[in-house]
PDB file of C-alpha atoms and ligand atoms in Angstrom:
ATOM      1  CA  MET B1242     354.638  56.552 107.161  1.00  0.00           C
ATOM      2  CA  ARG B1243     351.628  58.582 108.217  1.00  0.00           C
ATOM      3  CA  VAL B1244     348.898  59.169 105.626  1.00  0.00           C
ATOM      4  CA  ILE B1245     346.067  61.606 106.309  1.00  0.00           C
ATOM      5  CA  PHE B1246     342.918  61.927 104.191  1.00  0.00           C
ATOM      6  CA  LEU B1247     341.248  65.320 104.347  1.00  0.00           C
ATOM      7  CA  ASP B1248     337.745  66.306 103.281  1.00  0.00           C
ATOM      8  CA  LEU B1249     337.426  69.808 101.815  1.00  0.00           C
ATOM      9  CA  ASP B1250     333.919  71.314 102.224  1.00  0.00           C
ATOM     10  CA  ARG B1251     333.349  72.430 105.826  1.00  0.00           C
ATOM     11  CA  THR B1252     336.493  70.584 106.928  1.00  0.00           C
ATOM     12  CA  LEU B1253     339.434  72.419 105.343  1.00  0.00           C
ATOM     13  CA  ILE B1254     337.414  75.144 103.654  1.00  0.00           C
ATOM     14  CA  GLY B1255     334.543  77.244 104.944  1.00  0.00           C
ATOM     15  CA  ASP B1256     331.544  78.827 103.287  1.00  0.00           C
ATOM     16  CA  ASP B1257     333.661  81.288 101.298  1.00  0.00           C
ATOM     17  CA  TYR B1258     335.577  78.398  99.679  1.00  0.00           C
ATOM     18  CA  SER B1259     338.831  80.266 100.227  1.00  0.00           C
ATOM     19  CA  PRO B1260     341.973  78.126 100.493  1.00  0.00           C
ATOM     20  CA  GLN B1261     343.295  80.479 103.212  1.00  0.00           C
ATOM     21  CA  GLN B1262     341.587  78.791 106.177  1.00  0.00           C
ATOM     22  CA  GLY B1263     343.058  75.353 105.495  1.00  0.00           C
ATOM     23  CA  GLU B1264     346.523  76.451 104.460  1.00  0.00           C
ATOM     24  CA  PRO B1265     348.244  76.561 107.881  1.00  0.00           C
ATOM     25  CA  VAL B1266     346.904  73.113 108.797  1.00  0.00           C
ATOM     26  CA  VAL B1267     348.000  71.552 105.520  1.00  0.00           C
ATOM     27  CA  ARG B1268     351.439  73.155 105.811  1.00  0.00           C
ATOM     28  CA  SER B1269     351.847  71.944 109.393  1.00  0.00           C
ATOM     29  CA  LEU B1270     350.898  68.400 108.410  1.00  0.00           C
ATOM     30  CA  LEU B1271     353.359  68.448 105.505  1.00  0.00           C
ATOM     31  CA  ASP B1272     356.093  69.841 107.780  1.00  0.00           C
ATOM     32  CA  ALA B1273     355.379  67.019 110.259  1.00  0.00           C
ATOM     33  CA  GLY B1274     355.987  64.512 107.459  1.00  0.00           C
ATOM     34  CA  PHE B1275     352.399  63.471 106.738  1.00  0.00           C
ATOM     35  CA  GLU B1276     351.305  62.342 103.308  1.00  0.00           C
ATOM     36  CA  VAL B1277     348.342  64.690 102.823  1.00  0.00           C
ATOM     37  CA  VAL B1278     345.640  63.279 100.539  1.00  0.00           C
ATOM     38  CA  LEU B1279     342.575  65.336  99.646  1.00  0.00           C
ATOM     39  CA  ASN B1280     339.483  63.103  99.509  1.00  0.00           C
ATOM     40  CA  SER B1281     336.482  65.174  98.545  1.00  0.00           C
ATOM     41  CA  SER B1282     333.373  65.310  96.383  1.00  0.00           C
ATOM     42  CA  LYS B1283     335.028  68.120  94.441  1.00  0.00           C
ATOM     43  CA  THR B1284     336.170  67.651  90.845  1.00  0.00           C
ATOM     44  CA  ARG B1285     339.742  67.164  89.678  1.00  0.00           C
ATOM     45  CA  THR B1286     340.122  70.767  88.486  1.00  0.00           C
ATOM     46  CA  GLU B1287     338.655  72.194  91.711  1.00  0.00           C
ATOM     47  CA  GLN B1288     341.058  70.099  93.761  1.00  0.00           C
ATOM     48  CA  GLU B1289     343.961  71.092  91.509  1.00  0.00           C
ATOM     49  CA  TYR B1290     343.230  74.698  92.463  1.00  0.00           C
ATOM     50  CA  TYR B1291     343.572  73.906  96.208  1.00  0.00           C
ATOM     51  CA  ARG B1292     346.525  71.568  95.670  1.00  0.00           C
ATOM     52  CA  LYS B1293     348.443  74.279  93.857  1.00  0.00           C
ATOM     53  CA  THR B1294     347.790  76.832  96.596  1.00  0.00           C
ATOM     54  CA  TRP B1295     348.735  74.416  99.367  1.00  0.00           C
ATOM     55  CA  GLY B1296     351.759  72.898  97.627  1.00  0.00           C
ATOM     56  CA  LEU B1297     350.385  69.344  97.541  1.00  0.00           C
ATOM     57  CA  LYS B1298     352.218  67.002  95.198  1.00  0.00           C
ATOM     58  CA  GLY B1299     350.880  63.526  96.019  1.00  0.00           C
ATOM     59  CA  PRO B1300     347.801  61.455  95.172  1.00  0.00           C
ATOM     60  CA  PHE B1301     344.233  62.684  95.606  1.00  0.00           C
ATOM     61  CA  ILE B1302     340.710  61.291  95.406  1.00  0.00           C
ATOM     62  CA  VAL B1303     337.982  63.093  93.473  1.00  0.00           C
ATOM     63  CA  GLU B1304     334.170  63.130  93.229  1.00  0.00           C
ATOM     64  CA  ASN B1305     333.350  61.069  96.324  1.00  0.00           C
ATOM     65  CA  GLY B1306     335.695  58.187  95.711  1.00  0.00           C
ATOM     66  CA  SER B1307     335.054  58.024  91.966  1.00  0.00           C
ATOM     67  CA  ALA B1308     338.711  58.207  90.948  1.00  0.00           C
ATOM     68  CA  ILE B1309     342.190  58.093  92.472  1.00  0.00           C
ATOM     69  CA  LEU B1310     344.762  60.300  90.757  1.00  0.00           C
ATOM     70  CA  ILE B1311     348.486  59.822  91.299  1.00  0.00           C
ATOM     71  CA  PRO B1312     350.906  62.248  89.663  1.00  0.00           C
ATOM     72  CA  GLU B1313     353.095  60.314  87.211  1.00  0.00           C
ATOM     73  CA  ASP B1314     356.426  59.245  88.710  1.00  0.00           C
ATOM     74  CA  TYR B1315     355.223  59.949  92.270  1.00  0.00           C
ATOM     75  CA  PHE B1316     355.564  56.286  93.182  1.00  0.00           C
ATOM     76  CA  PRO B1317     358.467  54.189  91.850  1.00  0.00           C
ATOM     77  CA  SER B1318     357.335  52.092  88.881  1.00  0.00           C
ATOM     78  CA  GLU B1319     357.931  48.825  90.733  1.00  0.00           C
ATOM     79  CA  ILE B1320     355.227  49.864  93.219  1.00  0.00           C
ATOM     80  CA  ILE B1321     352.592  50.972  90.780  1.00  0.00           C
ATOM     81  CA  GLY B1322     353.286  48.514  87.961  1.00  0.00           C
ATOM     82  CA  HIS B1323     351.760  49.092  84.556  1.00  0.00           C
ATOM     83  CA  LYS B1324     348.142  48.454  85.336  1.00  0.00           C
ATOM     84  CA  TRP B1325     347.016  52.036  85.968  1.00  0.00           C
ATOM     85  CA  PRO B1326     346.056  53.996  82.831  1.00  0.00           C
ATOM     86  CA  ARG B1327     347.829  57.319  82.289  1.00  0.00           C
ATOM     87  CA  LYS B1328     345.990  60.548  81.490  1.00  0.00           C
ATOM     88  CA  GLU B1329     347.067  64.202  81.594  1.00  0.00           C
ATOM     89  CA  GLY B1330     350.095  63.597  83.805  1.00  0.00           C
ATOM     90  CA  TYR B1331     348.361  61.249  86.224  1.00  0.00           C
ATOM     91  CA  LEU B1332     347.950  57.557  86.792  1.00  0.00           C
ATOM     92  CA  ILE B1333     344.214  57.169  87.253  1.00  0.00           C
ATOM     93  CA  ALA B1334     342.093  54.445  88.828  1.00  0.00           C
ATOM     94  CA  GLU B1335     338.463  55.057  87.894  1.00  0.00           C
ATOM     95  CA  LEU B1336     336.079  53.447  90.383  1.00  0.00           C
ATOM     96  CA  GLY B1337     332.906  55.331  89.533  1.00  0.00           C
ATOM     97  CA  LYS B1338     330.763  55.690  86.426  1.00  0.00           C
ATOM     98  CA  PRO B1339     331.235  58.178  83.577  1.00  0.00           C
ATOM     99  CA  TYR B1340     329.441  61.481  84.114  1.00  0.00           C
ATOM    100  CA  PRO B1341     327.202  61.309  81.017  1.00  0.00           C
ATOM    101  CA  GLU B1342     325.660  58.069  82.286  1.00  0.00           C
ATOM    102  CA  ILE B1343     324.862  59.590  85.697  1.00  0.00           C
ATOM    103  CA  LYS B1344     323.488  62.794  84.189  1.00  0.00           C
ATOM    104  CA  GLY B1345     321.371  60.728  81.776  1.00  0.00           C
ATOM    105  CA  HIS B1346     319.630  58.939  84.657  1.00  0.00           C
ATOM    106  CA  LEU B1347     319.089  62.217  86.522  1.00  0.00           C
ATOM    107  CA  ASP B1348     317.692  63.952  83.425  1.00  0.00           C
ATOM    108  CA  THR B1349     315.104  61.173  83.126  1.00  0.00           C
ATOM    109  CA  ILE B1350     313.698  61.627  86.639  1.00  0.00           C
ATOM    110  CA  ALA B1351     314.403  65.342  87.194  1.00  0.00           C
ATOM    111  CA  PRO B1352     310.920  66.591  86.146  1.00  0.00           C
ATOM    112  CA  THR B1353     309.137  64.094  88.442  1.00  0.00           C
ATOM    113  CA  TYR B1354     311.153  65.005  91.537  1.00  0.00           C
ATOM    114  CA  GLY B1355     311.967  68.641  90.744  1.00  0.00           C
ATOM    115  CA  LEU B1356     315.702  68.016  90.875  1.00  0.00           C
ATOM    116  CA  LYS B1357     318.324  70.717  90.330  1.00  0.00           C
ATOM    117  CA  TYR B1358     321.959  69.749  89.813  1.00  0.00           C
ATOM    118  CA  TYR B1359     325.030  71.007  87.946  1.00  0.00           C
ATOM    119  CA  GLY B1360     323.966  69.482  84.624  1.00  0.00           C
ATOM    120  CA  ASN B1361     320.584  71.244  84.460  1.00  0.00           C
ATOM    121  CA  SER B1362     321.566  74.560  86.078  1.00  0.00           C
ATOM    122  CA  THR B1363     323.032  77.739  84.617  1.00  0.00           C
ATOM    123  CA  LEU B1364     326.314  79.073  85.964  1.00  0.00           C
ATOM    124  CA  ARG B1365     324.336  81.823  87.700  1.00  0.00           C
ATOM    125  CA  GLU B1366     322.062  79.268  89.413  1.00  0.00           C
ATOM    126  CA  ILE B1367     325.072  77.178  90.467  1.00  0.00           C
ATOM    127  CA  MET B1368     326.637  80.237  92.088  1.00  0.00           C
ATOM    128  CA  GLU B1369     323.356  80.921  93.939  1.00  0.00           C
ATOM    129  CA  PHE B1370     322.873  77.340  95.135  1.00  0.00           C
ATOM    130  CA  THR B1371     326.476  76.779  96.210  1.00  0.00           C
ATOM    131  CA  GLY B1372     327.834  80.232  97.024  1.00  0.00           C
ATOM    132  CA  LEU B1373     330.848  79.407  94.855  1.00  0.00           C
ATOM    133  CA  PRO B1374     332.678  82.351  93.273  1.00  0.00           C
ATOM    134  CA  GLU B1375     332.511  82.322  89.457  1.00  0.00           C
ATOM    135  CA  ASN B1376     336.005  80.867  88.843  1.00  0.00           C
ATOM    136  CA  LEU B1377     335.402  77.918  91.188  1.00  0.00           C
ATOM    137  CA  ALA B1378     331.807  77.418  89.974  1.00  0.00           C
ATOM    138  CA  LYS B1379     333.203  76.898  86.468  1.00  0.00           C
ATOM    139  CA  LEU B1380     335.676  74.306  87.765  1.00  0.00           C
ATOM    140  CA  ALA B1381     332.852  72.550  89.613  1.00  0.00           C
ATOM    141  CA  THR B1382     331.008  72.068  86.300  1.00  0.00           C
ATOM    142  CA  GLU B1383     333.962  70.111  84.894  1.00  0.00           C
ATOM    143  CA  ARG B1384     332.470  66.884  86.158  1.00  0.00           C
ATOM    144  CA  GLU B1385     333.803  63.476  85.172  1.00  0.00           C
ATOM    145  CA  TYR B1386     332.099  60.938  87.450  1.00  0.00           C
ATOM    146  CA  SER B1387     329.384  62.356  89.682  1.00  0.00           C
ATOM    147  CA  GLU B1388     326.539  64.806  90.136  1.00  0.00           C
ATOM    148  CA  THR B1389     325.449  66.964  93.043  1.00  0.00           C
ATOM    149  CA  ILE B1390     321.770  67.525  93.745  1.00  0.00           C
ATOM    150  CA  PHE B1391     321.226  71.027  95.160  1.00  0.00           C
ATOM    151  CA  ARG B1392     317.432  71.089  95.383  1.00  0.00           C
ATOM    152  CA  TRP B1393     314.531  68.645  95.200  1.00  0.00           C
ATOM    153  CA  GLU B1394     310.777  69.034  95.450  1.00  0.00           C
ATOM    154  CA  ARG B1395     309.805  65.442  96.247  1.00  0.00           C
ATOM    155  CA  GLU B1396     311.448  62.545  98.088  1.00  0.00           C
ATOM    156  CA  GLY B1397     311.826  59.134  96.474  1.00  0.00           C
ATOM    157  CA  PHE B1398     314.505  59.941  93.899  1.00  0.00           C
ATOM    158  CA  GLU B1399     317.127  58.098  95.917  1.00  0.00           C
ATOM    159  CA  MET B1400     315.384  54.757  95.380  1.00  0.00           C
ATOM    160  CA  GLU B1401     314.980  55.474  91.662  1.00  0.00           C
ATOM    161  CA  LEU B1402     318.709  56.167  91.378  1.00  0.00           C
ATOM    162  CA  ASN B1403     319.619  53.083  93.425  1.00  0.00           C
ATOM    163  CA  LYS B1404     317.600  51.003  90.962  1.00  0.00           C
ATOM    164  CA  LYS B1405     319.865  52.316  88.199  1.00  0.00           C
ATOM    165  CA  GLY B1406     322.930  51.135  90.140  1.00  0.00           C
ATOM    166  CA  LEU B1407     323.839  54.602  91.420  1.00  0.00           C
ATOM    167  CA  LYS B1408     324.832  55.527  94.943  1.00  0.00           C
ATOM    168  CA  VAL B1409     323.353  58.524  96.736  1.00  0.00           C
ATOM    169  CA  SER B1410     325.239  60.049  99.665  1.00  0.00           C
ATOM    170  CA  ARG B1411     324.857  63.096 101.837  1.00  0.00           C
ATOM    171  CA  GLY B1412     327.750  65.572 101.940  1.00  0.00           C
ATOM    172  CA  SER B1413     328.220  68.737 103.969  1.00  0.00           C
ATOM    173  CA  ARG B1414     325.769  70.748 101.919  1.00  0.00           C
ATOM    174  CA  PHE B1415     324.174  68.667  99.216  1.00  0.00           C
ATOM    175  CA  ILE B1416     323.477  65.166  97.942  1.00  0.00           C
ATOM    176  CA  GLY B1417     326.063  63.353  95.849  1.00  0.00           C
ATOM    177  CA  VAL B1418     325.293  60.814  93.123  1.00  0.00           C
ATOM    178  CA  THR B1419     328.049  58.438  92.017  1.00  0.00           C
ATOM    179  CA  GLY B1420     328.608  54.948  90.676  1.00  0.00           C
ATOM    180  CA  ASP B1421     329.050  52.152  93.194  1.00  0.00           C
ATOM    181  CA  THR B1422     331.938  53.691  95.128  1.00  0.00           C
ATOM    182  CA  ASP B1423     332.688  55.912  98.116  1.00  0.00           C
ATOM    183  CA  LYS B1424     335.547  57.795  99.777  1.00  0.00           C
ATOM    184  CA  GLY B1425     336.503  54.760 101.850  1.00  0.00           C
ATOM    185  CA  ARG B1426     336.772  52.341  98.960  1.00  0.00           C
ATOM    186  CA  ALA B1427     339.154  54.659  97.127  1.00  0.00           C
ATOM    187  CA  ALA B1428     341.170  55.392 100.276  1.00  0.00           C
ATOM    188  CA  LYS B1429     341.633  51.681 100.966  1.00  0.00           C
ATOM    189  CA  ILE B1430     343.115  51.093  97.499  1.00  0.00           C
ATOM    190  CA  LEU B1431     345.533  53.968  98.016  1.00  0.00           C
ATOM    191  CA  LEU B1432     346.478  52.779 101.516  1.00  0.00           C
ATOM    192  CA  ASP B1433     347.295  49.344 100.102  1.00  0.00           C
ATOM    193  CA  LEU B1434     349.667  51.052  97.647  1.00  0.00           C
ATOM    194  CA  TYR B1435     351.347  53.094 100.384  1.00  0.00           C
ATOM    195  CA  SER B1436     351.760  49.969 102.492  1.00  0.00           C
ATOM    196  CA  LEU B1437     353.950  48.463  99.762  1.00  0.00           C
ATOM    197  CA  HIS B1438     356.531  51.081 100.834  1.00  0.00           C
ATOM    198  CA  GLY B1439     356.409  50.041 104.491  1.00  0.00           C
ATOM    199  CA  PRO B1440     354.178  50.281 107.578  1.00  0.00           C
ATOM    200  CA  VAL B1441     351.390  52.868 107.323  1.00  0.00           C
ATOM    201  CA  GLU B1442     349.467  54.710 110.007  1.00  0.00           C
ATOM    202  CA  SER B1443     346.291  56.198 108.540  1.00  0.00           C
ATOM    203  CA  TYR B1444     344.153  59.155 109.574  1.00  0.00           C
ATOM    204  CA  ALA B1445     341.046  60.882 108.222  1.00  0.00           C
ATOM    205  CA  VAL B1446     339.235  64.151 108.902  1.00  0.00           C
ATOM    206  CA  GLY B1447     335.738  64.963 107.676  1.00  0.00           C
ATOM    207  CA  ASP B1448     332.406  66.438 108.653  1.00  0.00           C
ATOM    208  CA  GLY B1449     329.700  64.695 106.632  1.00  0.00           C
ATOM    209  CA  GLU B1450     327.925  61.375 106.241  1.00  0.00           C
ATOM    210  CA  ASN B1451     329.869  60.762 103.050  1.00  0.00           C
ATOM    211  CA  ASP B1452     333.044  60.690 105.184  1.00  0.00           C
ATOM    212  CA  PHE B1453     331.798  57.713 107.258  1.00  0.00           C
ATOM    213  CA  PRO B1454     333.059  55.046 104.804  1.00  0.00           C
ATOM    214  CA  LEU B1455     336.428  56.821 104.916  1.00  0.00           C
ATOM    215  CA  PHE B1456     336.479  56.745 108.730  1.00  0.00           C
ATOM    216  CA  ASP B1457     335.843  52.992 108.549  1.00  0.00           C
ATOM    217  CA  VAL B1458     339.088  52.240 106.669  1.00  0.00           C
ATOM    218  CA  VAL B1459     341.609  54.344 108.629  1.00  0.00           C
ATOM    219  CA  ASP B1460     343.308  53.826 111.988  1.00  0.00           C
ATOM    220  CA  LYS B1461     342.239  57.158 113.472  1.00  0.00           C
ATOM    221  CA  ALA B1462     339.287  59.324 112.461  1.00  0.00           C
ATOM    222  CA  PHE B1463     338.356  62.891 113.359  1.00  0.00           C
ATOM    223  CA  MET B1464     334.932  64.482 112.934  1.00  0.00           C
ATOM    224  CA  VAL B1465     334.672  68.237 112.543  1.00  0.00           C
ATOM    225  CA  GLY B1466     331.287  69.398 113.852  1.00  0.00           C
ATOM    226  CA  ASN B1467     328.260  67.650 115.263  1.00  0.00           C
ATOM    227  CA  LEU B1468     327.655  64.333 113.532  1.00  0.00           C
ATOM    228  CA  PHE B1469     328.361  61.122 115.419  1.00  0.00           C
ATOM    229  CA  HIS B1470     330.511  58.268 114.193  1.00  0.00           C
ATOM    230  CA  PRO B1471     331.502  55.563 116.712  1.00  0.00           C
ATOM    231  CA  LYS B1472     335.145  55.617 115.694  1.00  0.00           C
ATOM    232  CA  ALA B1473     335.695  59.324 115.157  1.00  0.00           C
ATOM    233  CA  MET B1474     337.005  61.736 117.759  1.00  0.00           C
ATOM    234  CA  ARG B1475     335.048  64.965 117.610  1.00  0.00           C
ATOM    235  CA  ILE B1476     336.928  68.229 117.107  1.00  0.00           C
ATOM    236  CA  ASN B1477     335.421  71.696 116.869  1.00  0.00           C
ATOM    237  CA  SER B1478     337.526  72.910 113.976  1.00  0.00           C
ATOM    238  CA  ILE B1479     340.340  71.771 111.734  1.00  0.00           C
ATOM    239  CA  GLU B1480     342.754  73.911 113.744  1.00  0.00           C
ATOM    240  CA  GLU B1481     342.180  71.628 116.743  1.00  0.00           C
ATOM    241  CA  LEU B1482     343.499  68.688 114.746  1.00  0.00           C
ATOM    242  CA  LEU B1483     347.149  69.517 115.263  1.00  0.00           C
ATOM    243  CA  GLY B1484     346.712  69.497 119.028  1.00  0.00           C
ATOM    244  CA  VAL B1485     345.224  65.991 119.133  1.00  0.00           C
ATOM    245  CA  ILE B1486     346.961  64.160 116.316  1.00  0.00           C
ATOM    246  CA  SER B1487     350.455  63.714 117.748  1.00  0.00           C
TER     247      SER B1487
HETATM  248 MG1   MG U 141     332.527  68.014 103.971  1.00  0.00          MG
END
């Protein structure tokens, strides 16, 4: 079985956040028999929007490795067992921290460092910072496990957040704040589940520093754009993937 983890921002979707750009690639991967797993800093409801458009039915990883969601009955019960809690039609493994705890720490230091993030921004400001259209900006505010820092006036907040046990990572556009998890940790747990079915070949595509831990846990990694990772083959755009992945 071939499992491919795909980042969203600036990998499958461009600056207009439209699902159109990524659709042919996702469809081609599905047609070729890949298990396509979105692994992004986006929230569950944002990813549900793309999943619906692209016809994805399998597991996905939200908010920078903070939770793995598997649609109920996707895996046979002898694989998954009874240890994963069920919520809203999914089996969920929560690896991160609850959102209110993360926002609480940010609220405490926000005045000192001039931080702007979802939890202290209006919908209008969020749309300006991110360029998200209104419908997707609303979905982005439905946060369960992480925050995204759009703007800061002073450095040093990262160390403050680390002291509180939070992880700070750089994505395509902004800075993510999560509990002690990352995209790679979540992907590894999911890969171990897939491997209970049989041999697994794993792939990942991303563009940002927060994809590096993901690259570390897969067999083959692909970097869209200019960053360097020792294991990742560089491609200019997601469309190039199909040419090099066979
Ligand atoms: Mg990205």
